[in-house]
């Protein structure tokens, strides 16, 4: 019985293929072993949600799987708690398999964070380092949330929006800076403020979307598009909810857009149904 896991920084989507061909899905908290101090406990929570199923193969695609040490740490948690054949890969390969299948293409993740790479139909062969939220993550929910949070700190938002931000944060803007620096996971916390984007004044909202997405295109997408004559595919909540604005900006740079998914789990289910590339 196969377990497919797509672990983002905010949510983890997983599915098991039953013997009758039906898929059962679960959603658990996001897992990022680089930024989460409780990543191991979240992995155990994920396994607990499937404990009644005799899983013998696990295909895990996760954010934060940036090197072999991290990948082995995740794989060891699975091996220590379930007798299964374990395959751990980064989330970019998962996005590629979900959107492009066995065809070549550029693939991009724009969710809490961001990442891009060139996929040859089997593996990621070229990419641009995301550099994480302190240095990169262009185009991401983190970048949108960061900009909105900054405006809140500086008193640049309407009183109505400022009140909603305070309710969401649990404190007023006077404590915004102090509490942010004390937060255990500032990346995910700031990304949560991206949901207030639609409440900005129309002209400010459009300007912010253009600024954040243009930086993503110029830094993360355009260099790959110039090297490879293939479409770019997207997964992630930010790319999905702002898909028209993203398409318009990519069109200005003559970059072809392929498929665009909010979550890759459905595409990964389809990919693994026939065990291709495993």
Coordinates of C-alpha atoms in Angstrom, one line a residue:
X1 CA 0.0 0.0 0.0
X2 CA 1.5 3.3 -1.1
X3 CA 1.6 6.5 0.9
X4 CA 2.2 9.7 -1.0
X5 CA 3.2 12.8 1.0
X6 CA 3.4 16.4 -0.1
X7 CA 4.8 18.4 2.8
X8 CA 4.7 22.2 2.5
X9 CA 5.7 24.7 5.1
X10 CA 2.1 25.4 6.0
X11 CA 0.2 22.2 5.3
X12 CA 1.0 18.6 4.6
X13 CA -1.2 16.7 2.1
X14 CA -1.0 12.9 2.1
X15 CA -2.9 10.1 0.4
X16 CA -2.9 6.3 0.5
X17 CA -3.9 4.0 -2.4
X18 CA -6.2 1.3 -1.2
X19 CA -6.3 -2.2 -2.7
X20 CA -9.6 -1.4 -4.4
X21 CA -8.0 1.5 -6.3
X22 CA -9.5 4.2 -4.1
X23 CA -7.4 7.0 -2.6
X24 CA -7.9 8.2 1.0
X25 CA -6.5 11.7 1.8
X26 CA -5.4 13.5 5.0
X27 CA -4.2 17.0 5.8
X28 CA -1.9 17.6 8.7
X29 CA 0.3 20.6 9.8
X30 CA 3.1 21.7 7.5
X31 CA 6.6 20.3 7.9
X32 CA 9.9 22.1 7.2
X33 CA 13.0 20.5 8.8
X34 CA 15.1 23.6 8.2
X35 CA 12.8 26.1 9.9
X36 CA 10.6 24.0 12.2
X37 CA 12.0 22.9 15.6
X38 CA 9.2 20.4 15.9
X39 CA 9.5 18.8 12.4
X40 CA 10.1 15.4 13.9
X41 CA 7.0 15.5 16.0
X42 CA 5.0 16.6 12.9
X43 CA 6.4 13.6 11.0
X44 CA 5.2 11.3 13.8
X45 CA 1.8 13.0 13.8
X46 CA 1.6 12.3 10.0
X47 CA 2.5 8.7 10.5
X48 CA -0.1 8.4 13.3
X49 CA -2.8 9.6 11.0
X50 CA -2.1 6.5 8.8
X51 CA -1.4 3.9 11.5
X52 CA -4.4 1.8 10.6
X53 CA -3.2 1.3 7.0
X54 CA -0.6 -1.3 6.1
X55 CA 1.7 1.1 4.3
X56 CA 4.7 -0.6 2.6
X57 CA 5.9 2.2 0.3
X58 CA 6.3 5.9 1.1
X59 CA 7.0 8.6 -1.4
X60 CA 7.7 11.9 0.5
X61 CA 8.2 15.2 -1.2
X62 CA 8.9 18.0 1.3
X63 CA 9.9 21.6 1.7
X64 CA 13.3 22.0 3.4
X65 CA 14.8 18.9 1.9
X66 CA 17.8 20.9 0.8
X67 CA 20.6 18.3 1.2
X68 CA 21.3 14.6 1.8
X69 CA 21.6 15.0 5.6
X70 CA 18.1 16.5 5.9
X71 CA 16.7 13.9 3.5
X72 CA 18.3 11.0 5.5
X73 CA 17.0 12.5 8.8
X74 CA 13.4 12.4 7.5
X75 CA 13.8 9.0 5.9
X76 CA 15.2 7.6 9.2
X77 CA 12.1 8.8 11.1
X78 CA 9.9 6.8 8.7
X79 CA 12.1 3.7 8.8
X80 CA 12.2 3.7 12.6
X81 CA 8.4 3.8 12.9
X82 CA 7.1 1.8 9.9
X83 CA 8.4 -1.1 7.9
X84 CA 8.3 0.4 4.4
X85 CA 10.3 1.2 1.3
X86 CA 11.0 4.9 1.8
X87 CA 11.7 7.5 -0.9
X88 CA 12.3 11.1 0.2
X89 CA 12.7 13.9 -2.3
X90 CA 12.5 17.7 -2.2
X91 CA 9.2 19.5 -2.9
X92 CA 10.4 20.8 -6.3
X93 CA 10.6 17.4 -7.8
X94 CA 7.2 16.7 -6.4
X95 CA 5.9 19.8 -8.1
X96 CA 7.5 18.8 -11.3
X97 CA 6.1 15.3 -11.3
X98 CA 2.7 16.7 -10.4
X99 CA 2.5 19.2 -13.2
X100 CA 4.8 18.0 -16.0
X101 CA 4.6 14.2 -15.4
X102 CA 7.3 12.7 -17.7
X103 CA 7.6 15.8 -19.9
X104 CA 10.3 18.5 -19.6
X105 CA 9.5 21.9 -18.3
X106 CA 10.4 24.6 -15.8
X107 CA 8.7 24.2 -12.5
X108 CA 8.1 26.8 -9.8
X109 CA 6.7 26.7 -6.3
X110 CA 5.1 29.9 -5.0
X111 CA 3.5 29.3 -1.7
X112 CA 4.8 30.2 1.8
X113 CA 8.3 30.2 0.1
X114 CA 9.4 29.9 -3.5
X115 CA 11.7 27.8 -5.7
X116 CA 12.3 27.1 -9.4
X117 CA 14.1 24.5 -11.5
X118 CA 14.4 22.8 -14.9
X119 CA 12.9 19.3 -15.0
X120 CA 14.0 17.0 -17.9
X121 CA 11.0 14.6 -17.4
X122 CA 12.8 12.5 -14.8
X123 CA 14.8 14.7 -12.4
X124 CA 15.5 18.4 -11.6
X125 CA 18.7 19.1 -13.7
X126 CA 19.1 22.8 -13.2
X127 CA 17.8 25.4 -10.8
X128 CA 18.2 28.7 -9.1
X129 CA 18.9 28.7 -5.3
X130 CA 15.9 30.0 -3.4
X131 CA 18.3 31.1 -0.6
X132 CA 15.4 30.9 2.0
X133 CA 13.4 33.7 3.5
X134 CA 16.2 35.8 4.8
X135 CA 17.8 36.2 1.4
X136 CA 15.3 35.1 -1.2
X137 CA 11.9 33.5 -1.5
X138 CA 10.9 36.0 -4.2
X139 CA 7.2 36.0 -5.1
X140 CA 6.2 34.0 -2.1
X141 CA 3.5 34.4 0.6
X142 CA 6.3 35.4 2.9
X143 CA 7.3 38.3 0.7
X144 CA 3.7 39.5 0.4
X145 CA 3.1 39.1 4.2
X146 CA 6.4 40.8 5.0
X147 CA 5.4 43.9 2.9
X148 CA 1.9 44.1 4.5
X149 CA 3.3 43.6 8.0
X150 CA 5.9 46.4 7.4
X151 CA 3.1 48.8 6.3
X152 CA 1.2 47.9 9.5
X153 CA 4.3 48.6 11.7
X154 CA 4.7 52.0 10.0
X155 CA 1.0 53.0 10.4
X156 CA 0.4 53.0 6.6
X157 CA -2.8 50.9 6.6
X158 CA -6.4 51.9 7.1
X159 CA -7.7 51.7 10.7
X160 CA -10.1 48.9 9.6
X161 CA -7.3 46.8 8.2
X162 CA -5.0 47.6 11.0
X163 CA -7.6 46.4 13.5
X164 CA -8.0 43.1 11.5
X165 CA -4.2 42.7 11.5
X166 CA -4.1 43.2 15.3
X167 CA -6.9 40.6 15.7
X168 CA -5.0 38.1 13.6
X169 CA -1.6 38.7 15.4
X170 CA -3.1 38.9 18.9
X171 CA -1.4 42.3 19.6
X172 CA -1.4 45.9 18.4
X173 CA 1.0 47.4 15.9
X174 CA 2.9 49.0 18.8
X175 CA 4.2 45.5 19.7
X176 CA 4.6 44.3 16.2
X177 CA 8.3 44.5 15.9
X178 CA 9.2 43.1 19.3
X179 CA 6.8 40.2 19.0
X180 CA 8.0 39.4 15.5
X181 CA 11.6 39.0 16.6
X182 CA 10.5 36.7 19.4
X183 CA 8.3 34.5 17.2
X184 CA 9.5 30.9 16.9
X185 CA 8.7 30.7 13.1
X186 CA 8.7 34.2 11.6
X187 CA 8.7 32.9 8.0
X188 CA 5.3 31.1 8.3
X189 CA 4.0 33.8 10.6
X190 CA 4.7 36.6 8.2
X191 CA 3.3 34.6 5.3
X192 CA 0.0 34.3 7.1
X193 CA -0.5 38.0 6.6
X194 CA -0.6 37.6 2.8
X195 CA -4.3 36.9 3.2
X196 CA -4.8 40.6 3.9
X197 CA -3.6 41.5 0.4
X198 CA -7.1 41.8 -1.0
X199 CA -8.0 44.4 1.6
X200 CA -5.4 46.9 0.5
X201 CA -6.5 49.9 -1.6
X202 CA -6.8 48.7 -5.3
X203 CA -3.9 50.7 -6.6
X204 CA -1.6 49.7 -3.7
X205 CA -2.6 46.0 -4.1
X206 CA -1.8 46.0 -7.8
X207 CA 1.5 47.8 -7.3
X208 CA 2.5 45.3 -4.6
X209 CA 1.6 42.3 -6.7
X210 CA 3.6 43.7 -9.6
X211 CA 6.6 44.4 -7.5
X212 CA 6.7 41.0 -5.8
X213 CA 6.0 39.0 -8.9
X214 CA 8.4 41.0 -11.1
X215 CA 11.2 40.3 -8.7
X216 CA 10.3 36.6 -8.8
X217 CA 10.3 36.5 -12.6
X218 CA 13.5 38.4 -13.0
X219 CA 15.4 36.5 -10.3
X220 CA 13.9 33.0 -10.4
X221 CA 12.2 32.4 -13.7
X222 CA 13.7 34.4 -16.5
X223 CA 17.2 33.0 -16.3
X224 CA 15.8 29.5 -16.8
X225 CA 13.4 30.5 -19.5
X226 CA 16.3 31.9 -21.4
X227 CA 18.2 28.6 -21.2
X228 CA 15.3 26.3 -22.0
X229 CA 12.5 26.7 -24.5
X230 CA 9.8 25.0 -22.4
X231 CA 6.8 26.2 -20.5
X232 CA 6.8 27.0 -16.8
X233 CA 4.5 25.2 -14.5
X234 CA 3.4 26.4 -11.0
X235 CA 2.2 24.9 -7.8
X236 CA 1.3 26.8 -4.6
X237 CA -1.4 28.8 -3.0
X238 CA 0.0 32.2 -3.9
X239 CA 0.5 31.3 -7.6
X240 CA -3.0 29.8 -7.7
X241 CA -4.9 32.6 -6.1
X242 CA -3.1 35.3 -8.0
X243 CA -2.8 33.3 -11.2
X244 CA -4.2 35.9 -13.6
X245 CA -1.8 38.6 -12.3
X246 CA 1.1 36.1 -12.5
X247 CA 0.2 35.1 -16.0
X248 CA 0.0 38.8 -17.1
X249 CA 3.4 39.5 -15.8
X250 CA 4.9 36.4 -17.3
X251 CA 3.4 37.3 -20.7
X252 CA 5.2 40.6 -20.6
X253 CA 8.5 38.7 -20.3
X254 CA 7.4 36.3 -23.2
X255 CA 7.4 33.3 -20.8
X256 CA 5.0 30.5 -21.7
X257 CA 2.8 29.2 -18.8
X258 CA 1.9 25.5 -18.5
X259 CA -0.3 24.0 -15.8
X260 CA -1.0 25.7 -12.5
X261 CA -2.0 23.8 -9.4
X262 CA -2.9 25.0 -5.9
X263 CA -1.6 21.8 -4.4
X264 CA 0.5 19.0 -6.2
X265 CA -1.1 16.1 -4.3
X266 CA -3.6 15.2 -7.0
X267 CA -0.9 15.3 -9.7
X268 CA 1.4 13.2 -7.6
X269 CA -1.4 10.6 -7.1
X270 CA -1.8 10.4 -10.9
X271 CA 1.9 10.2 -11.4
X272 CA 2.3 7.3 -8.9
X273 CA -0.7 5.3 -9.9
X274 CA 1.4 3.7 -12.6
X275 CA 4.7 3.7 -10.6
X276 CA 6.5 5.7 -13.4
X277 CA 9.9 7.0 -12.4
X278 CA 9.9 5.5 -8.9

